[in-house]
Amino acid sequence: MKARVLSGVQPSGNLHIGNYLGALKNWVRIQHDYESIFCIVDLHAITVYQKPEELRAKILEIAALFIASGIDPKHSALVVQSMVHGHAELSWLLTCVTPVGWLERMTQYKAKTQAIETIGDGLLQYPVLMAADILLYQAAIVPVGEDQSQHLELTRDIAQRFNSLYGATFVMPATNLPAVGARIMGLDEPEKKMSKSAAGAGHAVALLDPPEVIRKKIMRATTDSQPGVDFETMGAGVENLLAIFQAFSGWSDDQMKPHFTGMRYGDLKKQVAEMVVSQLEPLQARYREITADPAYLAGVLREGAERVTPIADSTVRLVKERMGLYTP
Ligand code: TRP
């Protein structure tokens, strides 16, 4: 039996080339080696206020972008979290075995609540819901970025606590897949990982940015004061541009070095921009095809939910039984 892999993405912000090169492209490559579930975590998104119409559009956008990127919905389940009741239900059951202190200690909770006045309880519960996503399907592997490793550790802690209170129930999920994706940094601040929520207009190239916008953003990317590319001494900005080119082109180091050594930054940026534009063009064309047929997308999401619901239901039932709830 193939190992089950699960990951989740929030339907907020714009998916960008960092998401694509760092995660999505890799998932596409390995999806057939696993039983894969990709979850669009709308219940997580609403832990901070979302405009309803925008949220609904975003859920469909993310689903279409996943398919356009090469996720095969016939093999991998594309699941809108709120369409499968088990996520919310298991989340409550796990909440009851989770000490509040564990949640108050989470660094993302502390960071998020610094910026807002009224802190919704959902923000505190966020990591429990994520644990529920993972444990609901007894996922063996959860490919996420480093920023999520504290949440994953908490997932294991919750699973362990449940197991010790009620008997062996949950499989311990492994941290990660081996990191093979590229780590793409912000174009305007190459010391920081490219982020969906960063404010700078030139920070990220979104997967749906039109060619002119892509070119403009890349031409404005931060470099350094050296005259041209030097692989020994280059700063983070130049390194990032080269990483973007290499990840999209698939060139080897032996191809990269002679081609770019000594190149002026203006020329480097033009070549990076053209590479990105040419690689995103087919993806964007597929995206337009997919979104032109709303019935197709609705069918994929319905089918995704139908496929995983039996797994979710059997986990919830088992957990209820273990906890002594009435399960005739
Ligand atoms: N918290 C994750 C993020 O912001 C999203 C997420 C929710 C997730 N549930 C998940 C990731 C389950 C992996 C598995 O990136």
PDB file of C-alpha atoms in Angstrom, residues 52-315:
ATOM      1  CA  PRO A  52     -17.164  36.040   1.843  1.00  0.00           C
ATOM      2  CA  GLU A  53     -17.241  36.551  -1.943  1.00  0.00           C
ATOM      3  CA  GLU A  54     -13.471  36.796  -2.124  1.00  0.00           C
ATOM      4  CA  LEU A  55     -12.989  33.677  -0.036  1.00  0.00           C
ATOM      5  CA  ARG A  56     -15.330  31.637  -2.210  1.00  0.00           C
ATOM      6  CA  ALA A  57     -13.547  32.817  -5.361  1.00  0.00           C
ATOM      7  CA  LYS A  58     -10.166  32.072  -3.806  1.00  0.00           C
ATOM      8  CA  ILE A  59     -11.092  28.491  -2.964  1.00  0.00           C
ATOM      9  CA  LEU A  60     -11.910  27.838  -6.622  1.00  0.00           C
ATOM     10  CA  GLU A  61      -8.826  29.728  -7.782  1.00  0.00           C
ATOM     11  CA  ILE A  62      -6.527  27.603  -5.648  1.00  0.00           C
ATOM     12  CA  ALA A  63      -8.189  24.405  -6.821  1.00  0.00           C
ATOM     13  CA  ALA A  64      -7.835  25.457 -10.470  1.00  0.00           C
ATOM     14  CA  LEU A  65      -4.202  26.473  -9.930  1.00  0.00           C
ATOM     15  CA  PHE A  66      -3.382  23.115  -8.379  1.00  0.00           C
ATOM     16  CA  ILE A  67      -4.809  21.327 -11.393  1.00  0.00           C
ATOM     17  CA  ALA A  68      -3.149  23.771 -13.803  1.00  0.00           C
ATOM     18  CA  SER A  69       0.166  23.087 -12.055  1.00  0.00           C
ATOM     19  CA  GLY A  70      -0.173  19.392 -12.737  1.00  0.00           C
ATOM     20  CA  ILE A  71      -1.935  17.930  -9.726  1.00  0.00           C
ATOM     21  CA  ASP A  72      -3.920  15.086 -11.256  1.00  0.00           C
ATOM     22  CA  PRO A  73      -7.369  15.110  -9.662  1.00  0.00           C
ATOM     23  CA  LYS A  74      -8.028  11.580 -10.893  1.00  0.00           C
ATOM     24  CA  HIS A  75      -5.218  10.343  -8.686  1.00  0.00           C
ATOM     25  CA  SER A  76      -4.806  12.942  -5.938  1.00  0.00           C
ATOM     26  CA  ALA A  77      -7.800  14.001  -3.903  1.00  0.00           C
ATOM     27  CA  LEU A  78      -8.367  17.755  -4.001  1.00  0.00           C
ATOM     28  CA  VAL A  79     -10.414  18.465  -0.916  1.00  0.00           C
ATOM     29  CA  VAL A  80     -12.101  21.610   0.309  1.00  0.00           C
ATOM     30  CA  GLN A  81     -11.766  21.209   4.062  1.00  0.00           C
ATOM     31  CA  SER A  82     -15.237  22.482   4.976  1.00  0.00           C
ATOM     32  CA  MET A  83     -16.883  20.010   2.584  1.00  0.00           C
ATOM     33  CA  VAL A  84     -15.759  17.092   4.764  1.00  0.00           C
ATOM     34  CA  HIS A  85     -17.413  17.368   8.171  1.00  0.00           C
ATOM     35  CA  GLY A  86     -14.818  15.217   9.906  1.00  0.00           C
ATOM     36  CA  HIS A  87     -12.281  18.057  10.003  1.00  0.00           C
ATOM     37  CA  ALA A  88     -14.378  20.249  12.269  1.00  0.00           C
ATOM     38  CA  GLU A  89     -15.700  17.319  14.257  1.00  0.00           C
ATOM     39  CA  LEU A  90     -12.317  15.749  14.983  1.00  0.00           C
ATOM     40  CA  SER A  91     -10.963  19.187  15.763  1.00  0.00           C
ATOM     41  CA  TRP A  92     -13.428  19.514  18.648  1.00  0.00           C
ATOM     42  CA  LEU A  93     -12.648  16.035  19.942  1.00  0.00           C
ATOM     43  CA  LEU A  94      -8.925  16.845  19.909  1.00  0.00           C
ATOM     44  CA  THR A  95      -9.484  20.253  21.498  1.00  0.00           C
ATOM     45  CA  CYS A  96     -10.687  18.402  24.567  1.00  0.00           C
ATOM     46  CA  VAL A  97      -7.341  16.655  25.017  1.00  0.00           C
ATOM     47  CA  THR A  98      -5.179  19.681  24.228  1.00  0.00           C
ATOM     48  CA  PRO A  99      -3.842  21.799  27.100  1.00  0.00           C
ATOM     49  CA  VAL A 100      -4.393  25.523  26.483  1.00  0.00           C
ATOM     50  CA  GLY A 101      -0.769  26.153  27.457  1.00  0.00           C
ATOM     51  CA  TRP A 102       0.428  24.203  24.415  1.00  0.00           C
ATOM     52  CA  LEU A 103      -1.591  26.502  22.158  1.00  0.00           C
ATOM     53  CA  GLU A 104      -0.646  29.766  23.830  1.00  0.00           C
ATOM     54  CA  ARG A 105       2.996  28.867  23.293  1.00  0.00           C
ATOM     55  CA  MET A 106       2.713  28.607  19.498  1.00  0.00           C
ATOM     56  CA  THR A 107       4.911  31.203  17.802  1.00  0.00           C
ATOM     57  CA  GLN A 108       2.470  31.794  14.924  1.00  0.00           C
ATOM     58  CA  TYR A 109      -0.344  32.404  17.388  1.00  0.00           C
ATOM     59  CA  LYS A 110       1.767  34.913  19.251  1.00  0.00           C
ATOM     60  CA  ALA A 111       2.807  36.637  16.016  1.00  0.00           C
ATOM     61  CA  LYS A 112      -0.718  36.781  14.568  1.00  0.00           C
ATOM     62  CA  THR A 113      -2.370  38.048  17.727  1.00  0.00           C
ATOM     63  CA  GLN A 114       0.107  40.871  18.099  1.00  0.00           C
ATOM     64  CA  ALA A 115      -1.397  42.607  15.083  1.00  0.00           C
ATOM     65  CA  ILE A 116      -5.090  42.473  16.014  1.00  0.00           C
ATOM     66  CA  GLU A 117      -7.299  43.800  18.789  1.00  0.00           C
ATOM     67  CA  THR A 118      -9.957  41.144  19.160  1.00  0.00           C
ATOM     68  CA  ILE A 119      -8.433  37.701  19.048  1.00  0.00           C
ATOM     69  CA  GLY A 120     -10.876  35.082  17.794  1.00  0.00           C
ATOM     70  CA  ASP A 121     -10.803  31.763  19.604  1.00  0.00           C
ATOM     71  CA  GLY A 122     -10.272  30.178  16.182  1.00  0.00           C
ATOM     72  CA  LEU A 123      -6.747  31.566  16.094  1.00  0.00           C
ATOM     73  CA  LEU A 124      -5.908  29.730  19.299  1.00  0.00           C
ATOM     74  CA  GLN A 125      -7.552  26.554  17.960  1.00  0.00           C
ATOM     75  CA  TYR A 126      -5.862  26.844  14.567  1.00  0.00           C
ATOM     76  CA  PRO A 127      -3.166  24.236  15.306  1.00  0.00           C
ATOM     77  CA  VAL A 128      -5.730  21.765  16.689  1.00  0.00           C
ATOM     78  CA  LEU A 129      -7.679  22.011  13.436  1.00  0.00           C
ATOM     79  CA  MET A 130      -4.466  21.384  11.545  1.00  0.00           C
ATOM     80  CA  ALA A 131      -3.768  18.350  13.735  1.00  0.00           C
ATOM     81  CA  ALA A 132      -7.286  17.168  12.909  1.00  0.00           C
ATOM     82  CA  ASP A 133      -6.629  17.544   9.149  1.00  0.00           C
ATOM     83  CA  ILE A 134      -3.627  15.293   9.445  1.00  0.00           C
ATOM     84  CA  LEU A 135      -4.886  12.734  11.968  1.00  0.00           C
ATOM     85  CA  LEU A 136      -8.275  12.434  10.288  1.00  0.00           C
ATOM     86  CA  TYR A 137      -6.601  10.616   7.405  1.00  0.00           C
ATOM     87  CA  GLN A 138      -3.843   9.004   9.480  1.00  0.00           C
ATOM     88  CA  ALA A 139      -1.421  10.678   7.076  1.00  0.00           C
ATOM     89  CA  ALA A 140       2.076   9.232   7.320  1.00  0.00           C
ATOM     90  CA  ILE A 141       3.833  12.161   5.655  1.00  0.00           C
ATOM     91  CA  VAL A 142       3.078  15.867   5.771  1.00  0.00           C
ATOM     92  CA  PRO A 143       5.164  17.952   3.382  1.00  0.00           C
ATOM     93  CA  VAL A 144       5.249  21.478   4.755  1.00  0.00           C
ATOM     94  CA  GLY A 145       7.715  24.322   5.027  1.00  0.00           C
ATOM     95  CA  GLU A 146       9.886  24.869   8.040  1.00  0.00           C
ATOM     96  CA  ASP A 147       7.488  27.503   9.340  1.00  0.00           C
ATOM     97  CA  GLN A 148       4.969  24.722   9.994  1.00  0.00           C
ATOM     98  CA  SER A 149       7.247  22.383  11.934  1.00  0.00           C
ATOM     99  CA  GLN A 150       6.027  23.629  15.317  1.00  0.00           C
ATOM    100  CA  HIS A 151       2.456  22.851  14.254  1.00  0.00           C
ATOM    101  CA  LEU A 152       3.522  19.385  13.199  1.00  0.00           C
ATOM    102  CA  GLU A 153       5.245  18.762  16.490  1.00  0.00           C
ATOM    103  CA  LEU A 154       2.074  19.791  18.258  1.00  0.00           C
ATOM    104  CA  THR A 155       0.129  17.374  16.066  1.00  0.00           C
ATOM    105  CA  ARG A 156       2.344  14.562  17.291  1.00  0.00           C
ATOM    106  CA  ASP A 157       2.001  15.735  20.902  1.00  0.00           C
ATOM    107  CA  ILE A 158      -1.782  15.761  20.627  1.00  0.00           C
ATOM    108  CA  ALA A 159      -1.796  12.323  18.985  1.00  0.00           C
ATOM    109  CA  GLN A 160       0.457  10.967  21.688  1.00  0.00           C
ATOM    110  CA  ARG A 161      -1.651  12.418  24.465  1.00  0.00           C
ATOM    111  CA  PHE A 162      -4.781  10.984  22.919  1.00  0.00           C
ATOM    112  CA  ASN A 163      -3.138   7.576  22.513  1.00  0.00           C
ATOM    113  CA  SER A 164      -1.977   7.523  26.111  1.00  0.00           C
ATOM    114  CA  LEU A 165      -5.400   8.561  27.439  1.00  0.00           C
ATOM    115  CA  TYR A 166      -7.569   6.362  25.237  1.00  0.00           C
ATOM    116  CA  GLY A 167      -5.297   3.691  23.763  1.00  0.00           C
ATOM    117  CA  ALA A 168      -3.349   3.479  20.487  1.00  0.00           C
ATOM    118  CA  THR A 169      -5.479   5.277  17.911  1.00  0.00           C
ATOM    119  CA  PHE A 170      -3.367   7.617  15.812  1.00  0.00           C
ATOM    120  CA  VAL A 171      -0.387   7.029  13.560  1.00  0.00           C
ATOM    121  CA  MET A 172       2.444   9.491  14.253  1.00  0.00           C
ATOM    122  CA  PRO A 173       2.888  11.616  11.148  1.00  0.00           C
ATOM    123  CA  ALA A 174       6.471  12.094   9.932  1.00  0.00           C
ATOM    124  CA  THR A 175       7.740  15.618   9.704  1.00  0.00           C
ATOM    125  CA  ASN A 176       8.340  15.953   6.066  1.00  0.00           C
ATOM    126  CA  LEU A 177       9.390  14.699   2.740  1.00  0.00           C
ATOM    127  CA  PRO A 178      13.070  15.183   2.010  1.00  0.00           C
ATOM    128  CA  ALA A 179      13.459  18.825   1.043  1.00  0.00           C
ATOM    129  CA  VAL A 180      13.962  18.826  -2.684  1.00  0.00           C
ATOM    130  CA  GLY A 181      12.073  21.958  -3.616  1.00  0.00           C
ATOM    131  CA  ALA A 182      13.861  25.245  -4.162  1.00  0.00           C
ATOM    132  CA  ARG A 183      13.722  27.783  -1.374  1.00  0.00           C
ATOM    133  CA  ILE A 184      12.712  30.989  -3.118  1.00  0.00           C
ATOM    134  CA  MET A 185      13.182  34.290  -1.331  1.00  0.00           C
ATOM    135  CA  GLY A 186      11.317  37.597  -1.616  1.00  0.00           C
ATOM    136  CA  LEU A 187      12.398  39.645  -4.642  1.00  0.00           C
ATOM    137  CA  ASP A 188      12.432  42.838  -2.579  1.00  0.00           C
ATOM    138  CA  GLU A 189      13.939  41.284   0.557  1.00  0.00           C
ATOM    139  CA  PRO A 190      16.035  38.270  -0.414  1.00  0.00           C
ATOM    140  CA  GLU A 191      16.820  37.420   3.208  1.00  0.00           C
ATOM    141  CA  LYS A 192      13.196  36.386   3.764  1.00  0.00           C
ATOM    142  CA  LYS A 193      11.348  33.442   2.273  1.00  0.00           C
ATOM    143  CA  MET A 194       8.843  34.512  -0.408  1.00  0.00           C
ATOM    144  CA  SER A 195       5.541  34.856   1.401  1.00  0.00           C
ATOM    145  CA  LYS A 196       1.859  35.010   0.437  1.00  0.00           C
ATOM    146  CA  SER A 197       1.153  37.598   3.081  1.00  0.00           C
ATOM    147  CA  ALA A 198       4.079  39.986   2.572  1.00  0.00           C
ATOM    148  CA  ALA A 199       2.970  43.528   1.821  1.00  0.00           C
ATOM    149  CA  GLY A 200       5.520  44.669  -0.792  1.00  0.00           C
ATOM    150  CA  ALA A 201       4.109  44.943  -4.326  1.00  0.00           C
ATOM    151  CA  GLY A 202       7.410  43.670  -5.726  1.00  0.00           C
ATOM    152  CA  HIS A 203       7.826  40.887  -3.191  1.00  0.00           C
ATOM    153  CA  ALA A 204       6.458  37.871  -5.030  1.00  0.00           C
ATOM    154  CA  VAL A 205       5.610  36.821  -8.577  1.00  0.00           C
ATOM    155  CA  ALA A 206       2.087  35.418  -8.391  1.00  0.00           C
ATOM    156  CA  LEU A 207       1.304  32.424 -10.598  1.00  0.00           C
ATOM    157  CA  LEU A 208      -1.415  34.453 -12.299  1.00  0.00           C
ATOM    158  CA  ASP A 209       0.599  37.646 -12.832  1.00  0.00           C
ATOM    159  CA  PRO A 210       0.478  38.774 -16.474  1.00  0.00           C
ATOM    160  CA  PRO A 211       3.819  38.805 -18.365  1.00  0.00           C
ATOM    161  CA  GLU A 212       4.300  42.590 -18.082  1.00  0.00           C
ATOM    162  CA  VAL A 213       3.858  42.431 -14.329  1.00  0.00           C
ATOM    163  CA  ILE A 214       6.277  39.510 -14.027  1.00  0.00           C
ATOM    164  CA  ARG A 215       8.902  41.411 -16.029  1.00  0.00           C
ATOM    165  CA  LYS A 216       8.459  44.570 -14.000  1.00  0.00           C
ATOM    166  CA  LYS A 217       8.753  42.767 -10.667  1.00  0.00           C
ATOM    167  CA  ILE A 218      11.865  40.848 -11.667  1.00  0.00           C
ATOM    168  CA  MET A 219      13.573  43.883 -13.214  1.00  0.00           C
ATOM    169  CA  ARG A 220      13.094  45.654  -9.858  1.00  0.00           C
ATOM    170  CA  ALA A 221      14.403  42.791  -7.729  1.00  0.00           C
ATOM    171  CA  THR A 222      17.014  43.634  -5.121  1.00  0.00           C
ATOM    172  CA  THR A 223      20.582  42.745  -6.143  1.00  0.00           C
ATOM    173  CA  ASP A 224      23.849  44.154  -4.804  1.00  0.00           C
ATOM    174  CA  SER A 225      26.574  46.612  -5.782  1.00  0.00           C
ATOM    175  CA  GLN A 226      28.816  44.168  -7.656  1.00  0.00           C
ATOM    176  CA  PRO A 227      29.217  44.753 -11.417  1.00  0.00           C
ATOM    177  CA  GLY A 228      28.012  41.315 -12.484  1.00  0.00           C
ATOM    178  CA  VAL A 229      27.377  37.726 -11.484  1.00  0.00           C
ATOM    179  CA  ASP A 230      30.167  36.151  -9.437  1.00  0.00           C
ATOM    180  CA  PHE A 231      29.189  32.734  -8.060  1.00  0.00           C
ATOM    181  CA  GLU A 232      31.756  32.996  -5.240  1.00  0.00           C
ATOM    182  CA  THR A 233      30.784  36.362  -3.806  1.00  0.00           C
ATOM    183  CA  MET A 234      27.178  36.997  -4.931  1.00  0.00           C
ATOM    184  CA  GLY A 235      24.641  38.397  -2.481  1.00  0.00           C
ATOM    185  CA  ALA A 236      21.300  36.848  -1.553  1.00  0.00           C
ATOM    186  CA  GLY A 237      19.344  38.735  -4.234  1.00  0.00           C
ATOM    187  CA  VAL A 238      21.453  37.510  -7.147  1.00  0.00           C
ATOM    188  CA  GLU A 239      21.554  34.011  -5.712  1.00  0.00           C
ATOM    189  CA  ASN A 240      17.760  34.057  -5.530  1.00  0.00           C
ATOM    190  CA  LEU A 241      17.368  35.161  -9.156  1.00  0.00           C
ATOM    191  CA  LEU A 242      19.691  32.362 -10.242  1.00  0.00           C
ATOM    192  CA  ALA A 243      17.761  29.885  -8.088  1.00  0.00           C
ATOM    193  CA  ILE A 244      14.517  30.928  -9.780  1.00  0.00           C
ATOM    194  CA  PHE A 245      16.068  30.506 -13.221  1.00  0.00           C
ATOM    195  CA  GLN A 246      17.580  27.142 -12.355  1.00  0.00           C
ATOM    196  CA  ALA A 247      14.416  25.755 -10.785  1.00  0.00           C
ATOM    197  CA  PHE A 248      12.286  26.735 -13.783  1.00  0.00           C
ATOM    198  CA  SER A 249      14.821  25.718 -16.463  1.00  0.00           C
ATOM    199  CA  GLY A 250      16.066  22.535 -14.830  1.00  0.00           C
ATOM    200  CA  TRP A 251      19.620  23.505 -15.799  1.00  0.00           C
ATOM    201  CA  SER A 252      22.523  21.822 -13.984  1.00  0.00           C
ATOM    202  CA  ASP A 253      25.161  23.781 -12.058  1.00  0.00           C
ATOM    203  CA  ASP A 254      27.542  23.027 -14.924  1.00  0.00           C
ATOM    204  CA  GLN A 255      25.200  24.783 -17.318  1.00  0.00           C
ATOM    205  CA  MET A 256      24.456  27.690 -14.996  1.00  0.00           C
ATOM    206  CA  LYS A 257      28.006  28.741 -14.147  1.00  0.00           C
ATOM    207  CA  PRO A 258      29.541  29.365 -17.582  1.00  0.00           C
ATOM    208  CA  HIS A 259      26.319  30.931 -18.861  1.00  0.00           C
ATOM    209  CA  PHE A 260      25.842  33.483 -16.081  1.00  0.00           C
ATOM    210  CA  THR A 261      29.381  34.189 -14.797  1.00  0.00           C
ATOM    211  CA  GLY A 262      30.194  37.844 -15.362  1.00  0.00           C
ATOM    212  CA  MET A 263      26.710  38.695 -16.710  1.00  0.00           C
ATOM    213  CA  ARG A 264      25.464  42.185 -15.856  1.00  0.00           C
ATOM    214  CA  TYR A 265      22.460  42.250 -13.567  1.00  0.00           C
ATOM    215  CA  GLY A 266      20.207  43.908 -16.145  1.00  0.00           C
ATOM    216  CA  ASP A 267      20.811  41.024 -18.555  1.00  0.00           C
ATOM    217  CA  LEU A 268      20.497  38.437 -15.803  1.00  0.00           C
ATOM    218  CA  LYS A 269      17.098  39.853 -14.865  1.00  0.00           C
ATOM    219  CA  LYS A 270      15.885  39.861 -18.459  1.00  0.00           C
ATOM    220  CA  GLN A 271      16.790  36.208 -18.836  1.00  0.00           C
ATOM    221  CA  VAL A 272      15.179  35.275 -15.529  1.00  0.00           C
ATOM    222  CA  ALA A 273      12.034  37.204 -16.448  1.00  0.00           C
ATOM    223  CA  GLU A 274      11.737  35.513 -19.856  1.00  0.00           C
ATOM    224  CA  MET A 275      12.268  32.096 -18.279  1.00  0.00           C
ATOM    225  CA  VAL A 276       9.528  32.729 -15.702  1.00  0.00           C
ATOM    226  CA  VAL A 277       7.125  34.153 -18.302  1.00  0.00           C
ATOM    227  CA  SER A 278       7.655  31.211 -20.652  1.00  0.00           C
ATOM    228  CA  GLN A 279       7.188  28.639 -17.872  1.00  0.00           C
ATOM    229  CA  LEU A 280       4.074  30.265 -16.427  1.00  0.00           C
ATOM    230  CA  GLU A 281       2.405  30.777 -19.814  1.00  0.00           C
ATOM    231  CA  PRO A 282       1.230  27.162 -20.269  1.00  0.00           C
ATOM    232  CA  LEU A 283       0.166  27.006 -16.619  1.00  0.00           C
ATOM    233  CA  GLN A 284      -1.893  30.169 -17.028  1.00  0.00           C
ATOM    234  CA  ALA A 285      -3.421  28.877 -20.246  1.00  0.00           C
ATOM    235  CA  ARG A 286      -4.499  25.673 -18.477  1.00  0.00           C
ATOM    236  CA  TYR A 287      -5.853  27.763 -15.627  1.00  0.00           C
ATOM    237  CA  ARG A 288      -8.040  29.717 -18.055  1.00  0.00           C
ATOM    238  CA  GLU A 289      -9.325  26.493 -19.600  1.00  0.00           C
ATOM    239  CA  ILE A 290     -10.193  25.030 -16.210  1.00  0.00           C
ATOM    240  CA  THR A 291     -11.966  28.119 -14.943  1.00  0.00           C
ATOM    241  CA  ALA A 292     -13.906  28.425 -18.192  1.00  0.00           C
ATOM    242  CA  ASP A 293     -15.715  25.236 -17.154  1.00  0.00           C
ATOM    243  CA  PRO A 294     -17.101  25.759 -13.633  1.00  0.00           C
ATOM    244  CA  ALA A 295     -18.996  22.465 -13.748  1.00  0.00           C
ATOM    245  CA  TYR A 296     -15.743  20.572 -14.216  1.00  0.00           C
ATOM    246  CA  LEU A 297     -14.141  22.203 -11.191  1.00  0.00           C
ATOM    247  CA  ALA A 298     -17.244  21.677  -9.062  1.00  0.00           C
ATOM    248  CA  GLY A 299     -17.190  18.021 -10.067  1.00  0.00           C
ATOM    249  CA  VAL A 300     -13.536  17.625  -9.104  1.00  0.00           C
ATOM    250  CA  LEU A 301     -14.157  19.097  -5.663  1.00  0.00           C
ATOM    251  CA  ARG A 302     -17.300  17.062  -5.076  1.00  0.00           C
ATOM    252  CA  GLU A 303     -15.476  13.924  -6.126  1.00  0.00           C
ATOM    253  CA  GLY A 304     -12.475  14.775  -3.916  1.00  0.00           C
ATOM    254  CA  ALA A 305     -14.711  15.169  -0.883  1.00  0.00           C
ATOM    255  CA  GLU A 306     -16.615  11.963  -1.691  1.00  0.00           C
ATOM    256  CA  ARG A 307     -13.394  10.012  -2.024  1.00  0.00           C
ATOM    257  CA  VAL A 308     -11.992  10.958   1.398  1.00  0.00           C
ATOM    258  CA  THR A 309     -15.214  11.112   3.406  1.00  0.00           C
ATOM    259  CA  PRO A 310     -15.267   7.371   4.211  1.00  0.00           C
ATOM    260  CA  ILE A 311     -11.727   7.617   5.629  1.00  0.00           C
ATOM    261  CA  ALA A 312     -12.679  10.679   7.659  1.00  0.00           C
ATOM    262  CA  ASP A 313     -15.894   9.104   8.933  1.00  0.00           C
ATOM    263  CA  SER A 314     -14.179   5.948  10.080  1.00  0.00           C
ATOM    264  CA  THR A 315     -11.544   7.928  12.020  1.00  0.00           C
TER     265      THR A 315
END
